[in-house]
């Protein structure tokens, strides 16, 4: 889903040149023939010539900062989906795409690992698996594979996938339910303080439940796109996305900004989280200490300044700039614990760590709601990707892109569980990279997939991500989650408001904002129901999880 600031999207009406399959010979496909010899000669020319490496792209424009006293170079032409692309441009654009989505990809596994108190080695593996899984399954979405008749797998656009923040909020609620009903172990002290023990099996149960629920989205993909749009109009999708973003700001972003989301906000004496992030940290402090607030604000303001003054390349990776700036200062002042880097392996891959796959029955209904939400998000994200890539957003071809994208989301959800990764869905923040670099070429997308897999295989990189101090991560993720909420507002802005629309939104916001401001309102809903029926207890738990997450809107 979308988790970055909204960028202005170019339209086909702009007078700058557009390069597509009908353009001049210097930008035609590598080889129109089918002979192996012809393709080999074309690749030889690509690799051994200056034109093949650099082309005529304006790299000066890509690296020129947006300072008031500098004249802006002329923007380069727009590179369509399948035109010939210089190698340097394909690699640089692919790297920008990978870096642009990096913060959004590492955030969910870090939060999951923290919620389940997993050890650093397992936590680092979860980050690596997420990156590798995203790289593999993004390549499927980009490829657009024809299955039969007019049914496809994938969008054929630069539609990358990552863990949706809808999954993040729901999975966190499921973990809370598992600790509450005894599925996961916890210890209660004499003072009544509950300490959660590590529970990797909870993650395995979420994976197993996700695996079987993925078939719902796979089935939905074979419905006509117009039917899906009627079932999930903008007033529904916009509200859900807005609530997800707002929920994550309060439940994760700001809490980490203040020092941690592991309960250290309470500062309970005699416990490991009396101070933030824990009493074992290099420099533990009470939650909300000015040192923590300052570190988070430094990361936050770095993103804003990069967006205002940075070059097009830096703007695409503004979130990474915020993380790097915050980590440099945090490292220099002693807030970084390097043990996760030391314990992380040099090289890793999928299934190095394994989780016991299971099904948690109370999570089935919430996970089905998640996949409905993912399908809604996918429709909007694919539409935005098509617009910024300057392809048709109406007609049979566009409808097959919607169908292929929703199917790709469902298939990604199924295989991601086998990859030990929570459900992956279409991300939209890469549309900003396309808009700025003026490159929608699928070769750049494939290089993005390569870099994501490379980042995941290099295990030390995951150790570095895991060592990021909570305030730095909080300052960045608060911005990311706010961008999700803005995406929801943007969808709602397309609605023509009548009395009916205002009434529907008021009803949805009543429950949504009420639960956000008082998150414990539904916690004790069924406490007085005395019944030994395990099935009924599971149903009550399932309803409580749904009511406590933004997807209910």
Coordinates of C-alpha atoms in Angstrom, one line a residue, residues 61-307:
X61 CA 19.2 17.0 -13.9
X62 CA 18.9 13.9 -11.7
X63 CA 21.6 15.0 -9.4
X64 CA 21.0 18.8 -9.3
X65 CA 19.7 20.1 -5.9
X66 CA 16.6 22.3 -5.9
X67 CA 18.3 25.4 -4.6
X68 CA 16.9 28.9 -5.3
X69 CA 20.0 30.3 -7.0
X70 CA 20.5 27.3 -9.4
X71 CA 19.0 27.1 -12.8
X72 CA 17.2 23.8 -13.2
X73 CA 18.4 21.7 -16.2
X74 CA 15.8 20.6 -18.7
X75 CA 13.9 17.5 -17.7
X76 CA 14.8 14.3 -19.6
X77 CA 12.3 12.5 -21.9
X78 CA 9.8 10.0 -20.4
X79 CA 10.8 6.4 -20.8
X80 CA 7.8 4.1 -21.3
X81 CA 7.3 0.5 -20.2
X82 CA 9.3 -1.4 -22.7
X83 CA 11.6 1.0 -24.5
X84 CA 15.4 0.5 -24.7
X85 CA 17.0 1.9 -21.6
X86 CA 20.7 2.7 -21.0
X87 CA 22.2 0.4 -18.4
X88 CA 23.3 3.1 -16.0
X89 CA 19.8 4.7 -16.0
X90 CA 18.1 1.3 -15.5
X91 CA 20.5 0.5 -12.6
X92 CA 20.2 3.9 -11.0
X93 CA 16.4 4.0 -11.3
X94 CA 16.1 0.5 -10.0
X95 CA 18.3 1.4 -7.0
X96 CA 16.1 4.5 -6.3
X97 CA 12.9 2.3 -6.4
X98 CA 14.6 -0.2 -3.9
X99 CA 15.7 2.6 -1.6
X100 CA 12.3 4.4 -1.8
X101 CA 10.5 1.3 -0.5
X102 CA 13.2 0.1 1.9
X103 CA 11.9 1.8 5.1
X104 CA 8.4 0.6 4.4
X105 CA 9.7 -3.0 4.0
X106 CA 11.8 -3.2 7.1
X107 CA 9.3 -1.5 9.5
X108 CA 6.7 -4.4 9.7
X109 CA 9.2 -7.2 10.6
X110 CA 10.9 -4.9 13.2
X111 CA 7.5 -4.2 14.8
X112 CA 6.4 -7.9 14.7
X113 CA 9.7 -9.0 16.2
X114 CA 9.4 -6.4 19.0
X115 CA 5.7 -7.4 19.7
X116 CA 6.7 -11.0 20.1
X117 CA 10.0 -10.4 22.0
X118 CA 12.0 -12.4 19.5
X119 CA 15.8 -12.7 19.7
X120 CA 18.0 -10.5 17.5
X121 CA 19.0 -13.4 15.2
X122 CA 15.4 -14.3 14.4
X123 CA 14.5 -10.6 14.1
X124 CA 17.3 -10.0 11.6
X125 CA 16.2 -13.0 9.6
X126 CA 12.6 -11.7 9.4
X127 CA 13.9 -8.5 7.8
X128 CA 16.1 -10.4 5.3
X129 CA 13.2 -12.7 4.4
X130 CA 10.9 -9.7 3.9
X131 CA 13.4 -8.1 1.5
X132 CA 14.0 -11.3 -0.5
X133 CA 10.3 -12.2 -0.7
X134 CA 9.5 -8.7 -1.9
X135 CA 12.1 -8.9 -4.6
X136 CA 11.0 -12.3 -5.9
X137 CA 7.2 -11.5 -5.8
X138 CA 7.6 -8.0 -7.2
X139 CA 9.2 -9.5 -10.3
X140 CA 6.0 -11.5 -10.8
X141 CA 3.8 -8.4 -10.7
X142 CA 6.1 -6.6 -13.1
X143 CA 6.2 -9.5 -15.6
X144 CA 2.4 -9.7 -16.5
X145 CA 2.1 -13.4 -17.3
X146 CA -0.8 -14.5 -19.4
X147 CA -2.7 -17.5 -17.8
X148 CA -5.6 -18.2 -20.2
X149 CA -7.9 -16.1 -22.4
X150 CA -7.8 -12.5 -21.0
X151 CA -6.6 -13.5 -17.5
X152 CA -3.2 -12.4 -16.4
X153 CA -0.9 -12.7 -13.4
X154 CA 0.8 -9.4 -12.7
X155 CA 0.2 -5.8 -13.9
X156 CA 3.0 -5.3 -16.3
X157 CA 3.8 -2.1 -14.6
X158 CA 6.4 -1.2 -11.9
X159 CA 4.1 -2.6 -9.3
X160 CA 6.3 -3.6 -6.4
X161 CA 5.0 -5.5 -3.4
X162 CA 5.6 -5.2 0.3
X163 CA 4.0 -5.9 3.7
X164 CA 0.8 -3.8 3.8
X165 CA 0.3 -1.6 6.9
X166 CA -3.2 -3.1 7.0
X167 CA -1.6 -6.4 7.8
X168 CA 0.6 -4.7 10.4
X169 CA -2.2 -3.3 12.5
X170 CA -4.3 -6.5 12.3
X171 CA -1.4 -8.9 13.1
X172 CA -0.5 -6.8 16.1
X173 CA -4.0 -7.1 17.4
X174 CA -3.9 -10.9 16.8
X175 CA -0.6 -11.1 18.8
X176 CA -2.3 -9.3 21.7
X177 CA -5.2 -11.7 21.6
X178 CA -2.8 -14.7 21.7
X179 CA -1.0 -13.4 24.8
X180 CA -4.4 -12.7 26.4
X181 CA -5.8 -16.2 25.9
X182 CA -2.6 -18.0 26.8
X183 CA -1.6 -19.1 23.3
X184 CA 1.6 -17.2 24.0
X185 CA 3.4 -17.3 27.4
X186 CA 3.5 -14.4 29.7
X187 CA 4.5 -13.8 33.4
X188 CA 2.6 -11.7 35.9
X189 CA 4.6 -10.3 38.8
X190 CA 3.4 -9.7 42.3
X191 CA 2.7 -6.1 41.4
X192 CA 0.4 -7.2 38.6
X193 CA 2.8 -6.3 35.8
X194 CA 2.5 -8.6 32.8
X195 CA 5.8 -9.5 31.0
X196 CA 5.5 -11.1 27.6
X197 CA 7.8 -14.1 26.8
X198 CA 9.1 -14.8 23.3
X199 CA 6.5 -16.4 21.1
X200 CA 7.7 -17.4 17.6
X201 CA 4.8 -19.8 17.3
X202 CA 2.4 -16.9 17.2
X203 CA 4.2 -15.6 14.0
X204 CA 3.8 -19.1 12.5
X205 CA 0.1 -19.1 13.2
X206 CA -0.3 -15.8 11.5
X207 CA 1.6 -17.1 8.5
X208 CA -0.6 -20.3 8.3
X209 CA -3.8 -18.3 8.7
X210 CA -2.7 -15.9 6.0
X211 CA -1.8 -18.7 3.7
X212 CA -5.4 -20.1 3.6
X213 CA -7.1 -16.7 3.6
X214 CA -5.1 -15.7 0.5
X215 CA -7.5 -17.8 -1.6
X216 CA -10.2 -15.1 -1.0
X217 CA -8.3 -12.5 -2.9
X218 CA -7.3 -15.0 -5.6
X219 CA -11.0 -15.7 -6.1
X220 CA -11.9 -12.0 -6.1
X221 CA -9.3 -11.4 -8.9
X222 CA -11.5 -13.3 -11.3
X223 CA -14.5 -10.9 -10.8
X224 CA -14.8 -8.2 -13.4
X225 CA -12.9 -5.0 -12.4
X226 CA -16.1 -2.9 -12.7
X227 CA -17.8 -5.2 -10.1
X228 CA -14.9 -4.8 -7.7
X229 CA -15.1 -1.0 -8.1
X230 CA -18.9 -1.2 -7.3
X231 CA -18.3 -3.3 -4.2
X232 CA -15.4 -1.2 -3.0
X233 CA -16.0 2.5 -4.1
X234 CA -13.6 5.3 -3.1
X235 CA -15.6 6.2 0.0
X236 CA -14.8 2.7 1.4
X237 CA -11.2 2.4 0.3
X238 CA -10.3 6.0 1.3
X239 CA -11.8 5.6 4.7
X240 CA -10.0 2.3 5.4
X241 CA -6.6 3.7 4.3
X242 CA -7.1 6.9 6.3
X243 CA -7.9 4.9 9.4
X244 CA -5.0 2.5 9.0
X245 CA -2.5 5.4 8.7
X246 CA -4.0 7.2 11.7
X247 CA -4.0 4.0 13.8
X248 CA -0.4 3.3 13.1
X249 CA 0.7 6.8 14.0
X250 CA -0.7 6.3 17.5
X251 CA 0.1 2.7 18.1
X252 CA 3.6 2.6 16.7
X253 CA 5.1 5.7 15.2
X254 CA 4.8 8.3 18.0
X255 CA 5.4 5.6 20.7
X256 CA 8.7 4.7 19.1
X257 CA 9.5 8.4 18.6
X258 CA 9.2 8.8 22.4
X259 CA 11.4 5.8 23.1
X260 CA 9.7 2.6 22.4
X261 CA 6.3 0.8 21.8
X262 CA 7.1 -2.1 24.1
X263 CA 5.3 -0.7 27.2
X264 CA 8.2 1.4 28.4
X265 CA 5.9 4.4 28.3
X266 CA 4.5 3.2 31.7
X267 CA 8.0 3.0 33.2
X268 CA 7.0 0.3 35.6
X269 CA 9.7 0.0 38.4
X270 CA 11.5 -3.3 38.6
X271 CA 10.8 -4.4 35.0
X272 CA 13.1 -4.6 32.0
X273 CA 11.1 -1.8 30.3
X274 CA 11.3 0.6 33.3
X275 CA 13.4 2.7 30.9
X276 CA 13.3 2.9 27.1
X277 CA 13.9 1.0 25.0
X278 CA 14.9 -1.4 27.9
X279 CA 17.1 -1.1 30.9
X280 CA 19.8 -3.0 29.0
X281 CA 20.1 -0.4 26.2
X282 CA 23.4 1.6 25.9
X283 CA 21.7 4.8 27.1
X284 CA 18.3 4.0 28.6
X285 CA 16.0 7.0 29.4
X286 CA 12.4 7.5 30.5
X287 CA 9.9 7.6 27.7
X288 CA 9.5 11.0 26.2
X289 CA 12.9 12.2 27.2
X290 CA 14.1 15.3 25.2
X291 CA 17.0 13.3 23.9
X292 CA 14.6 10.8 22.3
X293 CA 12.3 13.6 21.0
X294 CA 15.4 15.3 19.5
X295 CA 16.7 12.3 17.7
X296 CA 13.2 11.6 16.2
X297 CA 12.8 15.2 15.2
X298 CA 16.2 15.2 13.5
X299 CA 15.1 12.3 11.3
X300 CA 11.8 13.9 10.6
X301 CA 13.1 17.3 9.6
X302 CA 15.8 15.7 7.5
X303 CA 13.0 14.1 5.3
X304 CA 11.3 17.5 5.0
X305 CA 14.5 19.4 4.1
X306 CA 15.5 16.7 1.5
X307 CA 12.1 17.0 -0.1

